[in-house]
mmCIF file of C-alpha atoms and ligand atoms in Angstrom:
data_model
loop_
_atom_site.group_PDB
_atom_site.id
_atom_site.type_symbol
_atom_site.label_atom_id
_atom_site.label_comp_id
_atom_site.label_asym_id
_atom_site.label_seq_id
_atom_site.Cartn_x
_atom_site.Cartn_y
_atom_site.Cartn_z
ATOM 1 C CA UNK A 1 0.093 0.056 -0.061
ATOM 2 C CA UNK A 2 1.334 3.472 -0.924
ATOM 3 C CA UNK A 3 1.389 6.649 1.249
ATOM 4 C CA UNK A 4 -1.676 8.553 1.678
ATOM 5 C CA UNK A 5 -0.832 12.306 1.058
ATOM 6 C CA UNK A 6 -3.048 15.099 1.415
ATOM 7 C CA UNK A 7 -2.091 18.351 -0.319
ATOM 8 C CA UNK A 8 -3.753 21.712 0.640
ATOM 9 C CA UNK A 9 -3.967 23.835 -2.499
ATOM 10 C CA UNK A 10 -3.777 20.837 -4.763
ATOM 11 C CA UNK A 11 -5.202 22.394 -7.750
ATOM 12 C CA UNK A 12 -2.880 25.061 -7.941
ATOM 13 C CA UNK A 13 0.571 25.411 -9.837
ATOM 14 C CA UNK A 14 2.610 23.390 -7.475
ATOM 15 C CA UNK A 15 0.251 21.175 -6.097
ATOM 16 C CA UNK A 16 -1.225 19.621 -9.131
ATOM 17 C CA UNK A 17 2.364 19.053 -10.377
ATOM 18 C CA UNK A 18 3.019 17.278 -7.023
ATOM 19 C CA UNK A 19 -0.115 15.463 -7.094
ATOM 20 C CA UNK A 20 0.815 13.993 -10.485
ATOM 21 C CA UNK A 21 4.299 12.904 -9.736
ATOM 22 C CA UNK A 22 3.328 11.158 -6.476
ATOM 23 C CA UNK A 23 0.552 9.419 -7.860
ATOM 24 C CA UNK A 24 3.209 8.098 -10.441
ATOM 25 C CA UNK A 25 5.304 7.033 -7.414
ATOM 26 C CA UNK A 26 2.452 4.980 -6.001
ATOM 27 C CA UNK A 27 0.969 7.023 -3.671
ATOM 28 C CA UNK A 28 -3.118 7.873 -3.020
ATOM 29 C CA UNK A 29 -3.477 11.690 -3.332
ATOM 30 C CA UNK A 30 -6.142 13.715 -1.823
ATOM 31 C CA UNK A 31 -6.295 17.323 -3.269
ATOM 32 C CA UNK A 32 -7.869 19.826 -1.179
ATOM 33 C CA UNK A 33 -8.567 23.362 -2.746
ATOM 34 C CA UNK A 34 -11.185 26.016 -2.710
ATOM 35 C CA UNK A 35 -10.281 27.118 -6.075
ATOM 36 C CA UNK A 36 -9.734 30.692 -5.434
ATOM 37 C CA UNK A 37 -6.538 30.454 -7.400
ATOM 38 C CA UNK A 38 -6.469 26.456 -8.290
ATOM 39 C CA UNK A 39 -7.849 25.661 -11.918
ATOM 40 C CA UNK A 40 -9.849 22.413 -12.528
ATOM 41 C CA UNK A 41 -7.850 22.204 -15.784
ATOM 42 C CA UNK A 42 -4.972 21.490 -13.783
ATOM 43 C CA UNK A 43 -6.583 18.460 -12.237
ATOM 44 C CA UNK A 44 -9.037 17.326 -14.644
ATOM 45 C CA UNK A 45 -7.247 14.393 -15.937
ATOM 46 C CA UNK A 46 -6.901 13.258 -12.286
ATOM 47 C CA UNK A 47 -10.569 13.163 -11.363
ATOM 48 C CA UNK A 48 -11.178 9.670 -12.864
ATOM 49 C CA UNK A 49 -7.900 8.226 -11.459
ATOM 50 C CA UNK A 50 -8.232 5.565 -8.401
ATOM 51 C CA UNK A 51 -5.390 7.028 -6.751
ATOM 52 C CA UNK A 52 -7.024 10.688 -6.451
ATOM 53 C CA UNK A 53 -9.456 12.365 -4.690
ATOM 54 C CA UNK A 54 -10.569 15.952 -4.687
ATOM 55 C CA UNK A 55 -12.283 17.738 -1.929
ATOM 56 C CA UNK A 56 -13.679 21.472 -2.333
ATOM 57 C CA UNK A 57 -12.943 23.144 0.751
ATOM 58 C CA UNK A 58 -11.508 26.427 2.026
ATOM 59 C CA UNK A 59 -8.296 25.621 4.594
ATOM 60 C CA UNK A 60 -9.326 28.633 6.612
ATOM 61 C CA UNK A 61 -12.148 26.085 7.974
ATOM 62 C CA UNK A 62 -11.143 23.027 10.049
ATOM 63 C CA UNK A 63 -10.911 19.916 8.111
ATOM 64 C CA UNK A 64 -10.423 16.221 8.951
ATOM 65 C CA UNK A 65 -8.750 13.891 6.447
ATOM 66 C CA UNK A 66 -6.443 10.758 7.333
ATOM 67 C CA UNK A 67 -3.206 11.008 5.664
ATOM 68 C CA UNK A 68 0.374 10.069 6.158
ATOM 69 C CA UNK A 69 1.579 13.357 4.738
ATOM 70 C CA UNK A 70 0.562 16.651 4.384
ATOM 71 C CA UNK A 71 1.640 19.273 2.062
ATOM 72 C CA UNK A 72 0.452 22.489 3.163
ATOM 73 C CA UNK A 73 0.460 24.717 0.123
ATOM 74 C CA UNK A 74 -2.871 26.460 0.147
ATOM 75 C CA UNK A 75 -2.446 30.130 -0.458
ATOM 76 C CA UNK A 76 -2.670 32.780 -3.223
ATOM 77 C CA UNK A 77 1.167 32.981 -4.140
ATOM 78 C CA UNK A 78 1.029 35.952 -6.974
ATOM 79 C CA UNK A 79 1.809 39.012 -5.755
ATOM 80 C CA UNK A 80 -1.250 40.411 -8.185
ATOM 81 C CA UNK A 81 -3.510 37.663 -6.343
ATOM 82 C CA UNK A 82 -2.506 37.971 -2.931
ATOM 83 C CA UNK A 83 -2.741 41.716 -2.880
ATOM 84 C CA UNK A 84 -6.628 41.458 -4.162
ATOM 85 C CA UNK A 85 -7.864 40.400 -1.045
ATOM 86 C CA UNK A 86 -4.976 40.956 1.630
ATOM 87 C CA UNK A 87 -7.147 40.117 4.812
ATOM 88 C CA UNK A 88 -8.422 36.865 3.415
ATOM 89 C CA UNK A 89 -4.544 36.350 2.340
ATOM 90 C CA UNK A 90 -3.467 36.835 5.956
ATOM 91 C CA UNK A 91 -6.467 34.283 7.321
ATOM 92 C CA UNK A 92 -5.225 31.846 4.861
ATOM 93 C CA UNK A 93 -1.560 31.814 6.066
ATOM 94 C CA UNK A 94 -2.728 31.527 9.750
ATOM 95 C CA UNK A 95 -5.818 29.942 9.611
ATOM 96 C CA UNK A 96 -4.799 27.397 7.086
ATOM 97 C CA UNK A 97 -1.516 26.527 8.835
ATOM 98 C CA UNK A 98 -3.306 26.187 12.041
ATOM 99 C CA UNK A 99 -5.861 23.751 10.555
ATOM 100 C CA UNK A 100 -3.230 21.840 8.799
ATOM 101 C CA UNK A 101 -1.043 21.490 12.006
ATOM 102 C CA UNK A 102 -4.036 20.498 14.112
ATOM 103 C CA UNK A 103 -5.070 17.845 11.752
ATOM 104 C CA UNK A 104 -1.174 16.798 12.005
ATOM 105 C CA UNK A 105 -1.246 16.536 15.561
ATOM 106 C CA UNK A 106 -4.296 14.532 15.979
ATOM 107 C CA UNK A 107 -3.617 11.878 13.156
ATOM 108 C CA UNK A 108 0.480 11.590 13.578
ATOM 109 C CA UNK A 109 1.013 13.042 9.891
ATOM 110 C CA UNK A 110 4.446 14.739 8.802
ATOM 111 C CA UNK A 111 3.159 18.349 7.745
ATOM 112 C CA UNK A 112 5.474 20.457 5.565
ATOM 113 C CA UNK A 113 4.645 24.261 4.911
ATOM 114 C CA UNK A 114 5.476 25.802 1.607
ATOM 115 C CA UNK A 115 7.060 28.816 2.918
ATOM 116 C CA UNK A 116 8.654 31.438 0.902
ATOM 117 C CA UNK A 117 11.861 33.491 -0.383
ATOM 118 C CA UNK A 118 9.470 36.693 0.543
ATOM 119 C CA UNK A 119 10.176 35.876 4.392
ATOM 120 C CA UNK A 120 13.488 37.396 3.446
ATOM 121 C CA UNK A 121 11.727 40.715 2.109
ATOM 122 C CA UNK A 122 14.056 42.925 0.066
ATOM 123 C CA UNK A 123 16.985 41.260 1.184
ATOM 124 C CA UNK A 124 20.264 43.082 2.767
ATOM 125 C CA UNK A 125 22.137 39.857 2.627
ATOM 126 C CA UNK A 126 22.837 38.181 -0.846
ATOM 127 C CA UNK A 127 22.513 35.285 -1.404
ATOM 128 C CA UNK A 128 19.872 34.438 1.444
ATOM 129 C CA UNK A 129 21.037 31.820 3.551
ATOM 130 C CA UNK A 130 18.319 30.249 5.982
ATOM 131 C CA UNK A 131 19.694 32.196 9.047
ATOM 132 C CA UNK A 132 19.193 35.521 7.503
ATOM 133 C CA UNK A 133 16.066 37.123 9.251
ATOM 134 C CA UNK A 134 15.195 39.347 5.987
ATOM 135 C CA UNK A 135 13.983 42.724 5.385
ATOM 136 C CA UNK A 136 10.399 42.843 5.057
ATOM 137 C CA UNK A 137 7.911 45.572 5.770
ATOM 138 C CA UNK A 138 4.860 44.940 8.115
ATOM 139 C CA UNK A 139 2.744 47.789 6.786
ATOM 140 C CA UNK A 140 3.460 47.518 2.934
ATOM 141 C CA UNK A 141 1.317 45.973 -0.032
ATOM 142 C CA UNK A 142 3.299 42.673 0.193
ATOM 143 C CA UNK A 143 3.037 42.336 3.967
ATOM 144 C CA UNK A 144 -0.023 40.154 3.730
ATOM 145 C CA UNK A 145 1.959 37.317 2.008
ATOM 146 C CA UNK A 146 5.305 38.054 3.525
ATOM 147 C CA UNK A 147 4.187 38.726 7.111
ATOM 148 C CA UNK A 148 1.725 36.279 6.707
ATOM 149 C CA UNK A 149 4.193 33.443 5.685
ATOM 150 C CA UNK A 150 6.386 34.624 8.567
ATOM 151 C CA UNK A 151 3.575 33.969 11.025
ATOM 152 C CA UNK A 152 2.839 30.460 9.440
ATOM 153 C CA UNK A 153 6.409 29.618 9.887
ATOM 154 C CA UNK A 154 6.233 30.865 13.621
ATOM 155 C CA UNK A 155 2.974 28.682 13.995
ATOM 156 C CA UNK A 156 4.780 25.753 12.667
ATOM 157 C CA UNK A 157 7.936 25.672 14.938
ATOM 158 C CA UNK A 158 5.553 26.798 17.778
ATOM 159 C CA UNK A 159 3.344 23.742 17.165
ATOM 160 C CA UNK A 160 6.459 21.300 16.816
ATOM 161 C CA UNK A 161 7.932 22.742 20.142
ATOM 162 C CA UNK A 162 4.392 22.961 22.109
ATOM 163 C CA UNK A 163 2.837 19.672 20.971
ATOM 164 C CA UNK A 164 5.695 17.448 19.349
ATOM 165 C CA UNK A 165 3.692 17.870 15.812
ATOM 166 C CA UNK A 166 6.166 16.502 13.038
ATOM 167 C CA UNK A 167 6.824 19.584 11.177
ATOM 168 C CA UNK A 168 8.897 20.587 8.229
ATOM 169 C CA UNK A 169 9.232 24.204 6.700
ATOM 170 C CA UNK A 170 10.586 24.916 3.104
ATOM 171 C CA UNK A 171 11.341 28.379 1.622
ATOM 172 C CA UNK A 172 10.248 28.380 -2.029
ATOM 173 C CA UNK A 173 12.096 30.544 -4.579
ATOM 174 C CA UNK A 174 10.624 31.609 -7.637
ATOM 175 C CA UNK A 175 9.499 28.505 -9.351
ATOM 176 C CA UNK A 176 8.128 28.210 -13.025
ATOM 177 C CA UNK A 177 6.586 25.680 -15.525
ATOM 178 C CA UNK A 178 3.411 23.997 -16.874
ATOM 179 C CA UNK A 179 0.039 24.497 -14.950
ATOM 180 C CA UNK A 180 0.862 28.019 -13.749
ATOM 181 C CA UNK A 181 -2.126 29.997 -15.012
ATOM 182 C CA UNK A 182 -1.369 32.204 -18.059
ATOM 183 C CA UNK A 183 -3.124 35.061 -16.133
ATOM 184 C CA UNK A 184 -1.243 34.428 -13.006
ATOM 185 C CA UNK A 185 0.695 37.724 -13.185
ATOM 186 C CA UNK A 186 3.927 36.630 -12.457
ATOM 187 C CA UNK A 187 7.007 37.433 -14.623
ATOM 188 C CA UNK A 188 7.364 34.176 -16.432
ATOM 189 C CA UNK A 189 3.713 33.359 -17.600
ATOM 190 C CA UNK A 190 3.491 37.200 -18.475
ATOM 191 C CA UNK A 191 6.243 37.332 -20.776
ATOM 192 C CA UNK A 192 5.930 34.207 -22.152
ATOM 193 C CA UNK A 193 2.143 34.699 -23.376
ATOM 194 C CA UNK A 194 2.955 38.316 -24.308
ATOM 195 C CA UNK A 195 5.870 37.079 -26.476
ATOM 196 C CA UNK A 196 3.727 33.743 -28.114
ATOM 197 C CA UNK A 197 0.868 36.506 -28.663
ATOM 198 C CA UNK A 198 3.381 39.503 -30.078
ATOM 199 C CA UNK A 199 2.052 41.692 -27.360
ATOM 200 C CA UNK A 200 4.591 44.262 -25.794
ATOM 201 C CA UNK A 201 6.640 42.738 -23.146
ATOM 202 C CA UNK A 202 6.122 44.650 -19.954
ATOM 203 C CA UNK A 203 9.196 44.969 -17.732
ATOM 204 C CA UNK A 204 8.409 46.703 -14.160
ATOM 205 C CA UNK A 205 10.993 49.165 -13.262
ATOM 206 C CA UNK A 206 14.094 49.489 -15.219
ATOM 207 C CA UNK A 207 14.469 45.547 -15.213
ATOM 208 C CA UNK A 208 17.820 45.507 -13.351
ATOM 209 C CA UNK A 209 16.064 43.695 -10.590
ATOM 210 C CA UNK A 210 17.220 39.928 -10.198
ATOM 211 C CA UNK A 211 15.362 36.736 -9.640
ATOM 212 C CA UNK A 212 16.673 32.961 -9.747
ATOM 213 C CA UNK A 213 13.931 30.715 -11.350
ATOM 214 C CA UNK A 214 13.588 27.287 -10.500
ATOM 215 C CA UNK A 215 12.009 24.636 -12.828
ATOM 216 C CA UNK A 216 8.961 22.828 -11.166
ATOM 217 C CA UNK A 217 10.580 19.256 -11.513
ATOM 218 C CA UNK A 218 13.547 20.447 -9.620
ATOM 219 C CA UNK A 219 11.413 21.976 -7.063
ATOM 220 C CA UNK A 220 9.027 18.678 -6.671
ATOM 221 C CA UNK A 221 12.436 16.527 -5.954
ATOM 222 C CA UNK A 222 13.020 19.116 -3.225
ATOM 223 C CA UNK A 223 9.830 19.084 -1.464
ATOM 224 C CA UNK A 224 9.784 15.159 -1.459
ATOM 225 C CA UNK A 225 13.464 15.030 -0.205
ATOM 226 C CA UNK A 226 12.385 17.482 2.787
ATOM 227 C CA UNK A 227 9.278 15.295 3.395
ATOM 228 C CA UNK A 228 11.198 12.148 3.405
ATOM 229 C CA UNK A 229 14.071 13.709 5.855
ATOM 230 C CA UNK A 230 12.669 12.208 8.885
ATOM 231 C CA UNK A 231 13.068 14.453 11.952
ATOM 232 C CA UNK A 232 14.125 17.239 10.070
ATOM 233 C CA UNK A 233 12.504 20.695 10.592
ATOM 234 C CA UNK A 234 14.266 23.147 8.331
ATOM 235 C CA UNK A 235 13.814 25.791 7.388
ATOM 236 C CA UNK A 236 15.399 25.095 4.318
ATOM 237 C CA UNK A 237 15.598 27.301 0.926
ATOM 238 C CA UNK A 238 14.230 25.668 -1.998
ATOM 239 C CA UNK A 239 15.431 27.239 -5.555
ATOM 240 C CA UNK A 240 17.830 27.504 -8.262
ATOM 241 C CA UNK A 241 20.774 29.649 -7.617
ATOM 242 C CA UNK A 242 21.176 30.694 -11.035
ATOM 243 C CA UNK A 243 20.393 34.740 -10.894
ATOM 244 C CA UNK A 244 19.327 36.657 -13.778
ATOM 245 C CA UNK A 245 18.116 40.124 -14.087
ATOM 246 C CA UNK A 246 14.206 40.738 -15.243
ATOM 247 C CA UNK A 247 15.583 42.638 -18.283
ATOM 248 C CA UNK A 248 17.767 39.567 -19.330
ATOM 249 C CA UNK A 249 14.860 37.337 -18.967
ATOM 250 C CA UNK A 250 12.977 39.253 -21.125
ATOM 251 C CA UNK A 251 15.333 39.109 -23.870
ATOM 252 C CA UNK A 252 15.800 34.943 -23.239
ATOM 253 C CA UNK A 253 11.807 34.674 -23.709
ATOM 254 C CA UNK A 254 12.068 36.712 -26.855
ATOM 255 C CA UNK A 255 14.986 34.733 -28.264
ATOM 256 C CA UNK A 256 13.391 31.233 -27.332
ATOM 257 C CA UNK A 257 10.041 32.075 -28.696
ATOM 258 C CA UNK A 258 11.299 33.713 -31.642
ATOM 259 C CA UNK A 259 8.968 36.576 -31.236
ATOM 260 C CA UNK A 260 8.904 40.213 -32.532
ATOM 261 C CA UNK A 261 7.528 41.648 -29.219
ATOM 262 C CA UNK A 262 9.179 44.727 -28.169
ATOM 263 C CA UNK A 263 9.885 45.481 -24.366
ATOM 264 C CA UNK A 264 8.305 48.187 -22.677
ATOM 265 C CA UNK A 265 8.636 49.766 -19.286
ATOM 266 C CA UNK A 266 5.960 49.888 -16.488
ATOM 267 C CA UNK A 267 6.213 51.332 -13.148
ATOM 268 C CA UNK A 268 7.769 49.080 -10.625
ATOM 269 C CA UNK A 269 5.259 47.809 -7.954
ATOM 270 C CA UNK A 270 5.714 48.883 -4.348
ATOM 271 C CA UNK A 271 8.232 47.255 -2.173
ATOM 272 C CA UNK A 272 9.320 44.714 -5.059
ATOM 273 C CA UNK A 273 12.358 43.141 -4.085
ATOM 274 C CA UNK A 274 15.691 44.157 -5.695
ATOM 275 C CA UNK A 275 17.469 41.012 -5.464
ATOM 276 C CA UNK A 276 16.869 37.208 -4.874
ATOM 277 C CA UNK A 277 19.010 34.199 -5.121
ATOM 278 C CA UNK A 278 18.960 31.386 -2.680
ATOM 279 C CA UNK A 279 21.947 30.065 -1.047
ATOM 280 C CA UNK A 280 21.001 26.058 -1.094
ATOM 281 C CA UNK A 281 24.086 24.938 0.872
ATOM 282 C CA UNK A 282 21.892 23.714 3.513
ATOM 283 C CA UNK A 283 19.452 21.620 1.123
ATOM 284 C CA UNK A 284 22.647 20.271 -0.830
ATOM 285 C CA UNK A 285 24.105 19.122 2.638
ATOM 286 C CA UNK A 286 20.869 17.840 4.511
ATOM 287 C CA UNK A 287 18.722 16.738 1.423
ATOM 288 C CA UNK A 288 21.362 15.713 -0.990
ATOM 289 C CA UNK A 289 19.319 18.144 -3.242
ATOM 290 C CA UNK A 290 20.085 20.747 -6.105
ATOM 291 C CA UNK A 291 18.452 21.380 -9.212
ATOM 292 C CA UNK A 292 19.430 20.234 -12.289
ATOM 293 C CA UNK A 293 17.230 21.817 -15.227
ATOM 294 C CA UNK A 294 18.978 24.908 -16.705
ATOM 295 C CA UNK A 295 16.685 28.015 -17.896
ATOM 296 C CA UNK A 296 16.657 27.288 -21.532
ATOM 297 C CA UNK A 297 15.718 23.764 -21.110
ATOM 298 C CA UNK A 298 13.044 24.964 -18.497
ATOM 299 C CA UNK A 299 11.662 27.826 -20.321
ATOM 300 C CA UNK A 300 11.559 25.627 -23.429
ATOM 301 C CA UNK A 301 8.959 23.173 -21.984
ATOM 302 C CA UNK A 302 7.132 26.020 -20.343
ATOM 303 C CA UNK A 303 6.797 27.862 -23.862
ATOM 304 C CA UNK A 304 5.475 24.879 -25.112
ATOM 305 C CA UNK A 305 2.764 24.485 -22.569
ATOM 306 C CA UNK A 306 1.726 28.226 -22.832
ATOM 307 C CA UNK A 307 1.812 27.519 -26.810
ATOM 308 C CA UNK A 308 -0.824 24.832 -26.425
ATOM 309 C CA UNK A 309 -3.072 27.140 -23.743
ATOM 310 C CA UNK A 310 -3.105 29.953 -26.260
ATOM 311 C CA UNK A 311 -4.403 27.222 -28.994
ATOM 312 C CA UNK A 312 -6.969 25.897 -26.897
ATOM 313 C CA UNK A 313 -8.507 29.117 -26.269
ATOM 314 C CA UNK A 314 -8.368 30.173 -29.861
ATOM 315 C CA UNK A 315 -10.348 26.989 -30.722
HETATM 316 N N1 UDP B 401 7.699 41.789 -13.244
HETATM 317 C C1 UDP B 401 7.839 42.210 -14.483
HETATM 318 N N2 UDP B 401 6.841 42.336 -15.579
HETATM 319 C C2 UDP B 401 5.950 41.241 -15.465
HETATM 320 C C3 UDP B 401 5.417 40.980 -14.031
HETATM 321 C C4 UDP B 401 6.557 40.952 -13.131
HETATM 322 O O1 UDP B 401 9.073 42.711 -14.669
HETATM 323 O O2 UDP B 401 4.922 41.334 -16.057
HETATM 324 C C5 UDP B 401 8.708 41.828 -12.507
HETATM 325 C C6 UDP B 401 8.398 41.981 -11.117
HETATM 326 O O3 UDP B 401 8.429 43.202 -10.547
HETATM 327 C C7 UDP B 401 9.422 41.299 -10.062
HETATM 328 C C8 UDP B 401 9.820 40.068 -10.872
HETATM 329 O O4 UDP B 401 9.667 40.481 -12.489
HETATM 330 O O5 UDP B 401 10.912 42.370 -9.942
HETATM 331 C C9 UDP B 401 9.310 38.742 -10.501
HETATM 332 O O6 UDP B 401 8.011 39.072 -10.120
HETATM 333 P P1 UDP B 401 6.867 37.994 -10.010
HETATM 334 O O7 UDP B 401 5.506 38.506 -10.083
HETATM 335 O O8 UDP B 401 6.992 36.809 -10.926
HETATM 336 O O9 UDP B 401 7.230 37.322 -8.350
HETATM 337 P P2 UDP B 401 8.002 37.791 -7.434
HETATM 338 O O10 UDP B 401 9.381 37.314 -7.284
HETATM 339 O O11 UDP B 401 8.193 39.555 -7.216
HETATM 340 O O12 UDP B 401 7.218 37.290 -6.127
#
């Protein structure tokens, strides 16, 4: 008998890819999602699978599901999405985490939190190691997510200390790949769909800000390695340390798509971090994990995904 795995946010970008991967490895996967940013098309092909169950539920309300492992991913993660209803985002971060932890405590499941590189805010230390405490704003427009996820982390560690709950916290850096909504608002879906449609590529600010992009299959391997490493609580960074400017990303997408789109410059959103790159030495040491998919390969597969999405929309 394979493991029973609960994925909160299982219809989202990471959750749906994780569900498919765990099923292929013999697990029974229960996907819980309120479909606020999750998409039915991400899990449609799994609905008839005997190793998959879907429960429509909002993690802000308690839930009871028996599972050996819980991946707690449920939360809007795109700045455009999480800022639409910031109070809801904060409630999802806190109440959703509390409900996942209470379930893990009651059932003895191991529970992993999808934490975030946003915990480091606009970092003053570069690259970011896990012991860097961050430079976040508790009053700005990103606070609902940054500070919300910081509260989730605090709750995870306190639940572990106070009740002995089997917890693990990973901090996920920018990740991309199939199943991220074309309308998600994040930079890779925006640039790729703009390039494929021949629209202007919208670089925010002057494009010198940096990010480090991890392909989804690499991230999944990191998540599963962290879950499998018993008694390891983290926090541990999961991301690809190869860093690039947003402007270089725009040029790379134009080249790989063969697009004739032009780059245009738009206002930089408030509190947009100026640089971000994970120090992954802890993940390498403790989990034996490092990403293996390079930007050109990962973007190539992602471009194909969005090309098909655009074709489907046109039919
Ligand atoms: N960005 C951009 N154009 C877009 C979308 C995003 O230049 O159409 C920039 C954004 O300002 C940020 C970076 O790309 O500096 C990554 O943004 P994203 O929303 O993907 O995620 P973040 O890392 O900010 O959470």
